[in-house]
Short mmCIF file of C-alpha atoms (C1' of nucleotides) in Angstrom, two decimals:
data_model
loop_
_atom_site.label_atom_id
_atom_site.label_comp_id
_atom_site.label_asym_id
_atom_site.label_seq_id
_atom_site.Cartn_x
_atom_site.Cartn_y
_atom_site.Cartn_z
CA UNK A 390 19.83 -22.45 -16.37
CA UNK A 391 20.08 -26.41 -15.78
CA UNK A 392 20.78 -29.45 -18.07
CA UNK A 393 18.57 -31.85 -18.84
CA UNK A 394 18.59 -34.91 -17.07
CA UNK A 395 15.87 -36.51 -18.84
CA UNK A 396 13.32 -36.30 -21.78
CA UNK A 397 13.54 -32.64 -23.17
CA UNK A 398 10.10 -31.26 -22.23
CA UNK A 399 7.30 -30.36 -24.69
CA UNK A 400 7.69 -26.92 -26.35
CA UNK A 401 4.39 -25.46 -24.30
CA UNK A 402 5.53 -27.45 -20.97
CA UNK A 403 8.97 -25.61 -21.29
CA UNK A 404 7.33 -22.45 -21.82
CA UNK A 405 4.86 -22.88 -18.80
CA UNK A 406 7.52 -24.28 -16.39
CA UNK A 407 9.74 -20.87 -17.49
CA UNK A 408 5.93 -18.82 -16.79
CA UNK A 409 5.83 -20.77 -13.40
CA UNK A 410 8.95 -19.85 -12.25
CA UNK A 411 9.01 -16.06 -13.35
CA UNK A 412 5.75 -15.68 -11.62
CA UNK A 413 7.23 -17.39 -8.38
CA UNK A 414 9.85 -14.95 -8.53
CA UNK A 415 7.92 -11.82 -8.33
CA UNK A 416 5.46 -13.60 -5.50
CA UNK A 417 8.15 -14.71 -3.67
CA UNK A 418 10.06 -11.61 -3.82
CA UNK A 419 7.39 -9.31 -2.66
CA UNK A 420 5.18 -11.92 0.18
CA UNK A 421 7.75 -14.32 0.89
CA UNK A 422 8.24 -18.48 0.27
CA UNK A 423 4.76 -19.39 2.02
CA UNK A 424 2.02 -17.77 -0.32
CA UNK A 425 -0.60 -20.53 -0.69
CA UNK A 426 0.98 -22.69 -3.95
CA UNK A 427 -2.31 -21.58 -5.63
CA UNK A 428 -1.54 -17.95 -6.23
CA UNK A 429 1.45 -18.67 -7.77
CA UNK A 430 -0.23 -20.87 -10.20
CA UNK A 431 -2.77 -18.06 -11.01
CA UNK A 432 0.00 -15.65 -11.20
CA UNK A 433 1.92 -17.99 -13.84
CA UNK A 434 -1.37 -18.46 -15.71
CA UNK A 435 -1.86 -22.41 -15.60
CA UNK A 436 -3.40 -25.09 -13.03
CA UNK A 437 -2.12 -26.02 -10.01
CA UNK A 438 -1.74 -29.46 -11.98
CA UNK A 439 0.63 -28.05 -13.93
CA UNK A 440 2.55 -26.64 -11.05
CA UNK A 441 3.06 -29.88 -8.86
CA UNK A 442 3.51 -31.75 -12.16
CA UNK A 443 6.88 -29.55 -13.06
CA UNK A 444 8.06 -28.99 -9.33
CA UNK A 445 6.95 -31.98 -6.79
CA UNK A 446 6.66 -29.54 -3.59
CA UNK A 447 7.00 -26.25 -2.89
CA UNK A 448 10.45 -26.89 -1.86
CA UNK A 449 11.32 -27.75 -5.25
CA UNK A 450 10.00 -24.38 -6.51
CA UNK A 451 11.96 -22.57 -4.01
CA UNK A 452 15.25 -24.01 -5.05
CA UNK A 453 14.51 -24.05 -8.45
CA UNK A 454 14.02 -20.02 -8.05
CA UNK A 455 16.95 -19.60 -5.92
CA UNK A 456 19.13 -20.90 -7.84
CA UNK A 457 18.12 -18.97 -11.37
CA UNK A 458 17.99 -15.84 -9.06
CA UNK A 459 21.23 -16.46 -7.20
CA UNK A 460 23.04 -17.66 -10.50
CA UNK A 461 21.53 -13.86 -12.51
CA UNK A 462 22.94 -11.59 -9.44
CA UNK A 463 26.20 -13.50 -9.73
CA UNK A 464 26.17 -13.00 -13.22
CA UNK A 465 25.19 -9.12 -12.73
CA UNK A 466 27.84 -8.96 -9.97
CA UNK A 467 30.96 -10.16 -12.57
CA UNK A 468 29.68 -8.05 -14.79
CA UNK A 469 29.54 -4.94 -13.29
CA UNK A 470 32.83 -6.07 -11.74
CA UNK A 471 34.84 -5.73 -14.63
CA UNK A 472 32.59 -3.47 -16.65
CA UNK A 473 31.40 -0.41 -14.20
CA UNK A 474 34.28 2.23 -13.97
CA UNK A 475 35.42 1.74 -10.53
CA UNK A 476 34.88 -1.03 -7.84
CA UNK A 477 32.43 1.74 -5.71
CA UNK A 478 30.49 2.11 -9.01
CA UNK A 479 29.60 -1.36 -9.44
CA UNK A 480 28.64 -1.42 -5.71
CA UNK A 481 26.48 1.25 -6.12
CA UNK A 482 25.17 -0.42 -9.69
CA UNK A 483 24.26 -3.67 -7.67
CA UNK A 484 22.55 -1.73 -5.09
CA UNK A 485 20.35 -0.06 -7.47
CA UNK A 486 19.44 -3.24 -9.05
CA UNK A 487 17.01 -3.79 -6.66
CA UNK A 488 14.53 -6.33 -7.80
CA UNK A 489 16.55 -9.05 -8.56
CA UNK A 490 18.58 -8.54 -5.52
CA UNK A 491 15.34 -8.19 -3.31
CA UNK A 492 14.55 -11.78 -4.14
CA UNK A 493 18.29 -13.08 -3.50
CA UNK A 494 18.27 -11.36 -0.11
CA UNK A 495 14.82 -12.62 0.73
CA UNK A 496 15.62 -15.89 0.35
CA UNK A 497 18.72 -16.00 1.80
CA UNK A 498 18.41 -13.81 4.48
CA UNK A 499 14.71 -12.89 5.69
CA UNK A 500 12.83 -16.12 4.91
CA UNK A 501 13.77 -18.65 8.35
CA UNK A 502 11.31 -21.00 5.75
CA UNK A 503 13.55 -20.29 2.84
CA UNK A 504 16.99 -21.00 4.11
CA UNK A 505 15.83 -24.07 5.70
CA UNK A 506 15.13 -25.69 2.63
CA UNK A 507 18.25 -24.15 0.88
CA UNK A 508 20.22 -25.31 3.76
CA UNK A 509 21.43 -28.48 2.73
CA UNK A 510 21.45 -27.73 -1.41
CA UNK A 511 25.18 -27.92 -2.46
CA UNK A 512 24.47 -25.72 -5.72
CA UNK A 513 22.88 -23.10 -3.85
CA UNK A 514 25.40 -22.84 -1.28
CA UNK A 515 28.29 -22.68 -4.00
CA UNK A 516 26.11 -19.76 -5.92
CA UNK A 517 25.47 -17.64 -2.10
CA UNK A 518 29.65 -18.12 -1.76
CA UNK A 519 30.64 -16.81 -5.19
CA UNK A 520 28.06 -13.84 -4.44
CA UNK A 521 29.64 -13.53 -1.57
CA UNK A 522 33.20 -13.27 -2.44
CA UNK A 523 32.58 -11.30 -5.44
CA UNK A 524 31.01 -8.56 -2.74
CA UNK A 525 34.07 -8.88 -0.50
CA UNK A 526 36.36 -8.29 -3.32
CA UNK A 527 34.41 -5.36 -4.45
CA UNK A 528 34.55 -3.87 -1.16
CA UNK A 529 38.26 -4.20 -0.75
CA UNK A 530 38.84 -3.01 -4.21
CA UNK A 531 36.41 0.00 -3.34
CA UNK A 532 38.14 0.86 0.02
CA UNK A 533 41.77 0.89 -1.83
CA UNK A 534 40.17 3.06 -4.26
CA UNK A 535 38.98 5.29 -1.16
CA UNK A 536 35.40 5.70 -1.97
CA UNK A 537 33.84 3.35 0.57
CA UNK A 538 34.72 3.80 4.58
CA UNK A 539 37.09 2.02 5.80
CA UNK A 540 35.55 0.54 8.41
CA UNK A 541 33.10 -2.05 7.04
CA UNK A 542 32.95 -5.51 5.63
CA UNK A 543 31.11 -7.27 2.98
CA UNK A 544 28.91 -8.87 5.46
CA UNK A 545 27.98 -4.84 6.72
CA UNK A 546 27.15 -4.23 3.01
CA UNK A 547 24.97 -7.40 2.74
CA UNK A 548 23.16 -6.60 6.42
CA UNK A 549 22.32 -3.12 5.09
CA UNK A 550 21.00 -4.15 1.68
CA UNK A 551 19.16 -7.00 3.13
CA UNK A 552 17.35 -4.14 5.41
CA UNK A 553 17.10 -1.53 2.97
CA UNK A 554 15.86 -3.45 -0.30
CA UNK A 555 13.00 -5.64 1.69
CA UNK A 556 10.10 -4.54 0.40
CA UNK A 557 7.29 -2.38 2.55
CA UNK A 558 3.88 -3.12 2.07
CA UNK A 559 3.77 -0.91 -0.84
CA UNK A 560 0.06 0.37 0.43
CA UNK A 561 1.09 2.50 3.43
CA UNK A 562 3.53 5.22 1.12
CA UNK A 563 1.87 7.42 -1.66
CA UNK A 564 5.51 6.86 -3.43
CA UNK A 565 6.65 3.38 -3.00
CA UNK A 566 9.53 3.29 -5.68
CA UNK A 567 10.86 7.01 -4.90
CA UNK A 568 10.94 5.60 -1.25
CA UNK A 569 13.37 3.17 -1.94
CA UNK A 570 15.59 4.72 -3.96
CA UNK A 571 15.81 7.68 -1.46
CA UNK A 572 16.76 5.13 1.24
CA UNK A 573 19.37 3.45 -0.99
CA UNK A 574 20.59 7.09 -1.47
CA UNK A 575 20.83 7.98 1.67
CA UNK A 576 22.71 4.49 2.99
CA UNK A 577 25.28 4.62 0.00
CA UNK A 578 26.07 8.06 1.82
CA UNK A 579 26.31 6.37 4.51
CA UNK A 580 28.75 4.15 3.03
CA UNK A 581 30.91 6.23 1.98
CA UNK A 582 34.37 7.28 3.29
CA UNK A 583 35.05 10.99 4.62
CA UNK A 584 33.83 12.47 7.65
CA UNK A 585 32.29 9.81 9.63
CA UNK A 586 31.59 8.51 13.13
CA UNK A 587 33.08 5.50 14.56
CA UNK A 588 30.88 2.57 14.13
CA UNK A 589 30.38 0.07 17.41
CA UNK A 590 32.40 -3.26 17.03
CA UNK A 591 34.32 -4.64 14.25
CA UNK A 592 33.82 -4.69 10.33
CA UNK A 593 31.37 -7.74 9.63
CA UNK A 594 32.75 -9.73 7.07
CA UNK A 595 31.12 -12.60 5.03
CA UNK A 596 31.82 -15.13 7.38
CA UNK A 597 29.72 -13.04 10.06
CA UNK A 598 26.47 -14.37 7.91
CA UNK A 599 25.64 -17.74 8.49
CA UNK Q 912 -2.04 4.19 30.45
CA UNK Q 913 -5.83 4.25 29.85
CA UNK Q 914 -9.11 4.76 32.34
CA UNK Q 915 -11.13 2.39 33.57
CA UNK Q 916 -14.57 2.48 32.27
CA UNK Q 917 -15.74 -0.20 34.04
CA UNK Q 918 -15.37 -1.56 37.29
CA UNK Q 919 -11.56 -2.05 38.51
CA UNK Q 920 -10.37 -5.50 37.80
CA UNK Q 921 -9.39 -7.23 40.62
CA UNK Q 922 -5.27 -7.11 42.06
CA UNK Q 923 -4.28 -10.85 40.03
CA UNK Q 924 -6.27 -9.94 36.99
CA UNK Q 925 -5.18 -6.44 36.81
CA UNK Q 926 -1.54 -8.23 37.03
CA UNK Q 927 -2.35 -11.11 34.05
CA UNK Q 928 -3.67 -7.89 31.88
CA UNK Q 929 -0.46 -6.31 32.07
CA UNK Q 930 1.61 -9.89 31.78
CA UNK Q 931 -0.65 -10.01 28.40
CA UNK Q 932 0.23 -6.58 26.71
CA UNK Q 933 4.10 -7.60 27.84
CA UNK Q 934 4.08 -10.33 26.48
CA UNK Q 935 1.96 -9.47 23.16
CA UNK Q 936 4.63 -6.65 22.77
CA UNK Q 937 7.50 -8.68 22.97
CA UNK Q 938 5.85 -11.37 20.30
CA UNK Q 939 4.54 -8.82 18.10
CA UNK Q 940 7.66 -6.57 17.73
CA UNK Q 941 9.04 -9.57 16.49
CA UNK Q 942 6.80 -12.26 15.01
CA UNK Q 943 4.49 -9.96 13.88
CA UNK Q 944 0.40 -9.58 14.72
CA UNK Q 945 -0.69 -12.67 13.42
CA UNK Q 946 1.13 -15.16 15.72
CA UNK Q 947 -1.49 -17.67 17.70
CA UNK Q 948 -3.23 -16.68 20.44
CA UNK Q 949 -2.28 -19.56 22.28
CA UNK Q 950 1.76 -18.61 22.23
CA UNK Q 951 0.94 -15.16 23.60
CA UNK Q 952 -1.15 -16.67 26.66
CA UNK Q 953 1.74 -18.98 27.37
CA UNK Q 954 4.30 -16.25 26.51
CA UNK Q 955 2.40 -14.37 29.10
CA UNK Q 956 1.93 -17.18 31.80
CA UNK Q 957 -1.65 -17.51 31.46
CA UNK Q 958 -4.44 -19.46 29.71
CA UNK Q 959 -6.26 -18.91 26.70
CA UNK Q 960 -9.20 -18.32 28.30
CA UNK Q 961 -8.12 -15.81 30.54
CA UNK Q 962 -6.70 -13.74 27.80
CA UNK Q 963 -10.18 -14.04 25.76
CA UNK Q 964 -12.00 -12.73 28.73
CA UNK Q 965 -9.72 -9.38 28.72
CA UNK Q 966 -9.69 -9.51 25.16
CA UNK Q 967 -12.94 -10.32 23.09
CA UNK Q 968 -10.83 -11.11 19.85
CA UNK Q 969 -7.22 -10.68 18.49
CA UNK Q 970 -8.06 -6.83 17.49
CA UNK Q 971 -8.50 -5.88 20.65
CA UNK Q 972 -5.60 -6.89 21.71
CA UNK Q 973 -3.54 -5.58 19.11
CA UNK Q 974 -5.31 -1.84 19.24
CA UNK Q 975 -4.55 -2.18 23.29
CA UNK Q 976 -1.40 -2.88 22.22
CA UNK Q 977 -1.12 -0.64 19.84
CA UNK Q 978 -2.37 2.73 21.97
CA UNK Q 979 0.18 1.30 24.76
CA UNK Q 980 3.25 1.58 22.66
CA UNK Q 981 2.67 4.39 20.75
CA UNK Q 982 2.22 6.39 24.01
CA UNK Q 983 5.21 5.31 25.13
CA UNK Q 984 7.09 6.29 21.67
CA UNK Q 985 5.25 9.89 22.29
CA UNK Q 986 6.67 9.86 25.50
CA UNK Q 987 10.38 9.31 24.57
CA UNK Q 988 9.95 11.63 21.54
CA UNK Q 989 8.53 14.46 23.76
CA UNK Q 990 11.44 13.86 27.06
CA UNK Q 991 14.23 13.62 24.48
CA UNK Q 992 13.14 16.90 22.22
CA UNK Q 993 13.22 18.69 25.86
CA UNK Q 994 16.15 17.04 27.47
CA UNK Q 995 18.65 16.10 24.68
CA UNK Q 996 21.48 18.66 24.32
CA UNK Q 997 20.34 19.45 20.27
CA UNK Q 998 17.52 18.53 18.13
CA UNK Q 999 19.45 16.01 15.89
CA UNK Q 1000 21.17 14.35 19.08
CA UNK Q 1001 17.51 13.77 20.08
CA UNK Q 1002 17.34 12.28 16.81
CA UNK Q 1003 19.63 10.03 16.93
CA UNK Q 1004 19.36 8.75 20.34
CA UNK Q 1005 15.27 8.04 19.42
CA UNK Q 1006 16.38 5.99 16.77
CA UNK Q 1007 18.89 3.69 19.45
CA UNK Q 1008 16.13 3.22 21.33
CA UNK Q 1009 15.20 0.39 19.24
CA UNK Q 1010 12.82 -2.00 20.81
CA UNK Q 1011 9.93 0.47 21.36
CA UNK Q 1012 10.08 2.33 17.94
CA UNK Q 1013 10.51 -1.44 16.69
CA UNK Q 1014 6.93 -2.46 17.44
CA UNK Q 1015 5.49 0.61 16.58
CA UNK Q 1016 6.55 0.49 13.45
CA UNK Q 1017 5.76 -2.88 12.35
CA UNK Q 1018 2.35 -2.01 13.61
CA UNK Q 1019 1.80 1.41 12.08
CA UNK Q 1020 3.80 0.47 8.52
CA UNK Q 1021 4.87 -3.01 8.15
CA UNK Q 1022 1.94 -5.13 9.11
CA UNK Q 1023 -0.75 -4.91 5.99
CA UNK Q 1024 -3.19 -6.63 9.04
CA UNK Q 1025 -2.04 -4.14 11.91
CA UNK Q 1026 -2.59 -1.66 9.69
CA UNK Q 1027 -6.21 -2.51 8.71
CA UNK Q 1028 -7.21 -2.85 12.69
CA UNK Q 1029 -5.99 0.38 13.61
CA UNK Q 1030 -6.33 2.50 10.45
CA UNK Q 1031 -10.18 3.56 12.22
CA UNK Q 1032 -9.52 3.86 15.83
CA UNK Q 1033 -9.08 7.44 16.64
CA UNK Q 1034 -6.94 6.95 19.67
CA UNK Q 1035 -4.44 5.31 17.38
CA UNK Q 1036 -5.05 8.42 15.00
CA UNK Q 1037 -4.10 11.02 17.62
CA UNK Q 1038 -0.93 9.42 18.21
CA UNK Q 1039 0.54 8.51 15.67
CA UNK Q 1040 -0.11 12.13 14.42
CA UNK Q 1041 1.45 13.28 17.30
CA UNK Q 1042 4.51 11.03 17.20
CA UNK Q 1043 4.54 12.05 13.49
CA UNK Q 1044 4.47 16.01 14.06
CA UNK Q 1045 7.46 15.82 17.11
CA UNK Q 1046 9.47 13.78 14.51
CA UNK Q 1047 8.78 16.42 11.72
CA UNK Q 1048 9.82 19.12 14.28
CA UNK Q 1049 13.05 17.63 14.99
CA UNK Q 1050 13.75 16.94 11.80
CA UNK Q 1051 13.14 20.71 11.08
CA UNK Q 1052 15.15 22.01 13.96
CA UNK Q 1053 18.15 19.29 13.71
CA UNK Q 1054 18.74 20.62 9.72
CA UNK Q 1055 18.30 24.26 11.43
CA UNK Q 1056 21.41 23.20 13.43
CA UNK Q 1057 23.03 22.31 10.34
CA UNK Q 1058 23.58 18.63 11.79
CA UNK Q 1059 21.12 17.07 9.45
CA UNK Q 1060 20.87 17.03 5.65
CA UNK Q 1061 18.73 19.38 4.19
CA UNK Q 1062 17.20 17.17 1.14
CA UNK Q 1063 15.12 14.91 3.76
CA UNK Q 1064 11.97 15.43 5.21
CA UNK Q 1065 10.14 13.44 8.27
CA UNK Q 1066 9.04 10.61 5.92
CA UNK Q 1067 11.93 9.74 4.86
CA UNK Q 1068 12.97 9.34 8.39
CA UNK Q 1069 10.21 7.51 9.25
CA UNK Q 1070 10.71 4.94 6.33
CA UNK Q 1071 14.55 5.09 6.58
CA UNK Q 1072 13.70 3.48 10.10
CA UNK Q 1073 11.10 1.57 9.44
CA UNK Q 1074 13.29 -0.15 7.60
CA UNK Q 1075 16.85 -0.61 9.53
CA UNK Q 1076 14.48 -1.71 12.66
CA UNK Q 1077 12.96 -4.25 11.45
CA UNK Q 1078 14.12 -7.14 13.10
CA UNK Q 1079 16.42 -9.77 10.72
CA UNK Q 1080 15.29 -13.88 11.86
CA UNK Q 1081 17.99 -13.44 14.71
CA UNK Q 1082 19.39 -16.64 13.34
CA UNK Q 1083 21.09 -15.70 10.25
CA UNK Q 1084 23.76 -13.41 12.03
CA UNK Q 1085 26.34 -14.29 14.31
CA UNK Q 1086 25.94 -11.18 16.18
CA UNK Q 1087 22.52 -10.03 15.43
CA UNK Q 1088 22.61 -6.93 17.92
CA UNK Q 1089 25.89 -5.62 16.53
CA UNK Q 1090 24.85 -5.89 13.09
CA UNK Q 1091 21.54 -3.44 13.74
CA UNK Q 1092 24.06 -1.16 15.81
CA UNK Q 1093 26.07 -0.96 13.28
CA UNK Q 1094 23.18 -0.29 10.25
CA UNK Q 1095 21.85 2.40 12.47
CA UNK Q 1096 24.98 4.05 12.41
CA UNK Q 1097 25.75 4.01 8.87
CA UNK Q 1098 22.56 5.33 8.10
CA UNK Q 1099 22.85 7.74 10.51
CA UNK Q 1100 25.91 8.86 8.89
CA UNK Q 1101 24.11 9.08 5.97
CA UNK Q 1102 21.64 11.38 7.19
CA UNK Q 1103 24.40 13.82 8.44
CA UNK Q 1104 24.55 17.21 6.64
CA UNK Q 1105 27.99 17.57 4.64
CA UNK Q 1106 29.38 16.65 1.18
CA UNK Q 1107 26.18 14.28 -0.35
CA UNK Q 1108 25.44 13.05 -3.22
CA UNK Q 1109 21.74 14.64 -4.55
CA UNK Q 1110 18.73 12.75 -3.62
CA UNK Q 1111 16.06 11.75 -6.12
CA UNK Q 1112 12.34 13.36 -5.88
CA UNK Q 1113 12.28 15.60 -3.22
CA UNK Q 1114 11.50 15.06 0.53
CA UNK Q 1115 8.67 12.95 1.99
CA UNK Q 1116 7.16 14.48 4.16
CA UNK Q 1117 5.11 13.18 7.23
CA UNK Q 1118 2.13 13.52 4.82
CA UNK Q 1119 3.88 10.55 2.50
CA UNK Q 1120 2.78 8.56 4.93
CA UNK Q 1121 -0.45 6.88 4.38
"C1'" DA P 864 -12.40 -17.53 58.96
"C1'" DC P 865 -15.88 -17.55 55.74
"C1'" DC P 866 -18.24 -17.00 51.48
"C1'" DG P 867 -19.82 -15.04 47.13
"C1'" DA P 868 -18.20 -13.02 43.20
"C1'" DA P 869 -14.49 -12.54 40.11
"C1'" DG P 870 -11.15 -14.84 37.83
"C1'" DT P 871 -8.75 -18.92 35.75
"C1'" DG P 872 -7.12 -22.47 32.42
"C1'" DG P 873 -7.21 -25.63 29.00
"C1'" DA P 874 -9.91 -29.39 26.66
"C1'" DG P 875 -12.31 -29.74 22.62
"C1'" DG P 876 -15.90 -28.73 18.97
"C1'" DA P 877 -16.20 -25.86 14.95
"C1'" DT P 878 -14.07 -23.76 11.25
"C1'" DC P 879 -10.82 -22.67 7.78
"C1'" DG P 880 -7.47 -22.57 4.27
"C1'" DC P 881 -4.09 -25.07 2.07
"C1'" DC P 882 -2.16 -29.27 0.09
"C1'" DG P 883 -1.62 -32.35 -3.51
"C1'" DT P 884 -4.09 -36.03 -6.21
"C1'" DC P 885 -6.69 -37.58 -9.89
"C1'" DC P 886 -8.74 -37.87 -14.27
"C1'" DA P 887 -11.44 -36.30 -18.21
"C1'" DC P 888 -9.89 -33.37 -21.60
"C1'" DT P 889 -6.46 -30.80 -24.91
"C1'" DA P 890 -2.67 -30.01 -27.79
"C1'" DG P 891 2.05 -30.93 -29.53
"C1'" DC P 892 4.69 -33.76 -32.53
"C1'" DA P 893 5.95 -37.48 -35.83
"C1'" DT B 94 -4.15 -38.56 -37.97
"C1'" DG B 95 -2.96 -41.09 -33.79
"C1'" DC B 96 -0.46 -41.41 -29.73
"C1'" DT B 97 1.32 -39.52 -25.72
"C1'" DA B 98 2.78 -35.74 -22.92
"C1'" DG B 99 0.66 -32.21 -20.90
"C1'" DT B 100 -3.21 -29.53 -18.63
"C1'" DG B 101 -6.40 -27.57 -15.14
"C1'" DG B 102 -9.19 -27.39 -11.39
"C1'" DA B 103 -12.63 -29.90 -8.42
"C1'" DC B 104 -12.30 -32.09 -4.26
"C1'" DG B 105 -11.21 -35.17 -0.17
"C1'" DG B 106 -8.18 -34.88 3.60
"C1'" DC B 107 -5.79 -32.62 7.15
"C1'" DG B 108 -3.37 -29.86 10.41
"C1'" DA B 109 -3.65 -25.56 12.62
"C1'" DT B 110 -6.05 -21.99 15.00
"C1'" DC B 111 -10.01 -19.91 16.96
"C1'" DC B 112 -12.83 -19.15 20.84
"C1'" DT B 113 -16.38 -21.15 24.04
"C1'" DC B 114 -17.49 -23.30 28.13
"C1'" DC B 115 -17.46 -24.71 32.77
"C1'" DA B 116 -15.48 -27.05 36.83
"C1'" DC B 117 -12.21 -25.24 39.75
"C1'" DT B 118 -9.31 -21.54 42.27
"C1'" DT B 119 -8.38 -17.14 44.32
"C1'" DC B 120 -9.39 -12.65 46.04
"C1'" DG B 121 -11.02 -9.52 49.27
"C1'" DG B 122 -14.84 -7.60 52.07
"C1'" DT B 123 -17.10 -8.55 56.48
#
DNA sequence: ACCGAAGTGGAGGATCGCCGTCCACTAGCA
DNA sequence: TGCTAGTGGACGGCGATCCTCCACTTCGGT
């Protein structure tokens, strides 16, 4: 996902620095930016050594993830742009591709830690606005094809997600995954167009996110 | 809201008590349980000390807390299943009553830590059963009106809320009240009874809940 | 108005968990 | 086979939070 800027690492560092961040991922994705550096080490199978040696800080990790997650739900979000039959059909795609998503949303959205430190990072920023635009055009394109209500904006769609895909603390329902996907269900009803009641204020568009 | 077992606390202490549970309600509902004692005594315009003496430890607070709020969501549910003009009106207006049903469900499903205090007080217990049963009736009655969708049972309310309520970091959204208006209104609209797309599994139940 | 008991607040000692370094050891690569 | 990059995890340091303690204040009965 990024160049080299210096010495290619060793073929086992590579491989650990790719098991570090996978690991961070998942972590991240389901406890947040703040679990004690240690865990994530476990979870990635090598030292904490190893881990400061590859990223200097946590908030090198955390950009280092956000940016491969960010860059694979763009990615997913051309694809299924061009490729899903209709622009409501890729909506619905993305919303069902819940893990990756979950982490993209956490980090942007949830995490008051997270967005701090992704604040000020210009490639981040230029990955969240390409997401971003690439929802907005799906949503347009879905309204003209009169599947999704009217009355929304991409920033409604991201709002939603970001509420619907966090992740509940998977001990307190006997069916955790059937859970979600009911709720997703039930809030791309929700979305679409027919029969619906007025919603309070105006659509919220991208530029309603900060 | 509860007897006094002992002797009555005196006028200003009976006061601070109260300023406590405020303000511990306020800070849970949306920092969550584990926030430092300290901000809640300052939160609630009184010392540290003073809230130790009411409370021996941070569980005590939180079941106090706890038994205070979920009364008052039993409260609501019971007035509005009584005084609302149809089962899924009452419904609907119990989930605009945000704040309330806010805290309770962080504690009761979002808080891994709330959840391990309270799981073995029986007060607790009895009310949350009780909130859980009036929900499951209105859900029963509002799809007997035909105003709610059939495929859904009470646990998927209760997690289709849990979810929208939760509170976003106020500081991602421009307008962070309009944007949980307008969730709870597209989900509502996806709970309505009318021309839906199937749902997986079948419905939770109250008994989903763990 | 007085006084004893109840209540108060916040400084500070004790504790805890996490950070990030450091170095003896291991394993790739030429 | 030798040289260097890479590894892991023990450990010293540290900031944050807990909760106690007690000199001081306030309440409320007489």
């Amino acid at each position: 996902m990024s160049a080299d800027p210096e010495t290619p690492l060793r073929a086992d560092a590579q491989r650990n620095r790719d098991q570090i961040i996978a690991a961070a991922r998942v972590i991240f994705a389901s406890h947040g930016p703040e679990v004690p550096m240690e865990e994530i080490a476990r979870a990635a199978g090598v030292g904490v050594g190893t881990l400061y040696r590859r990223f200097p800080d946590r908030d090198a990790l955390i950009r280092a993830v956000a940016v491969d997650n960010f860059a694979g739900v763009l990615d997913n979000a051309k694809r299924l742009s061009v490729e899903a039959p209709s622009a409501w059909e890729a909506l619905v795609q993305l919303l069902y591709h819940g893990a990756e998503l979950q982490l993209s949303m956490q980090l942007a959205m949830l995490s008051q830690r997270a967005h701090e430190i992704l604040k000020d990072d210009p490639e981040v920023a230029h990955l969240r606005e390409a997401v971003l635009l690439e929802v907005d055009d799906l949503v347009v394109r879905a309204q003209a094809e009169g599947a999704l209500r009217k009355d929304v904006g991409a920033g409604d769609v991201a709002v939603l997600f970001a509420r619907i895909v966090r992740q509940l603390p998977a001990h307190r329902l006997k069916t955790p995954e059937l859970a979600t996907a009911r709720s997703i269900a039930i809030m791309i009803d929700g979305l679409r167009a027919g029969p619906v009641t007025p919603l309070p204020g105006r659509p919220l568009g991208k530029d309603d996110l900060i």
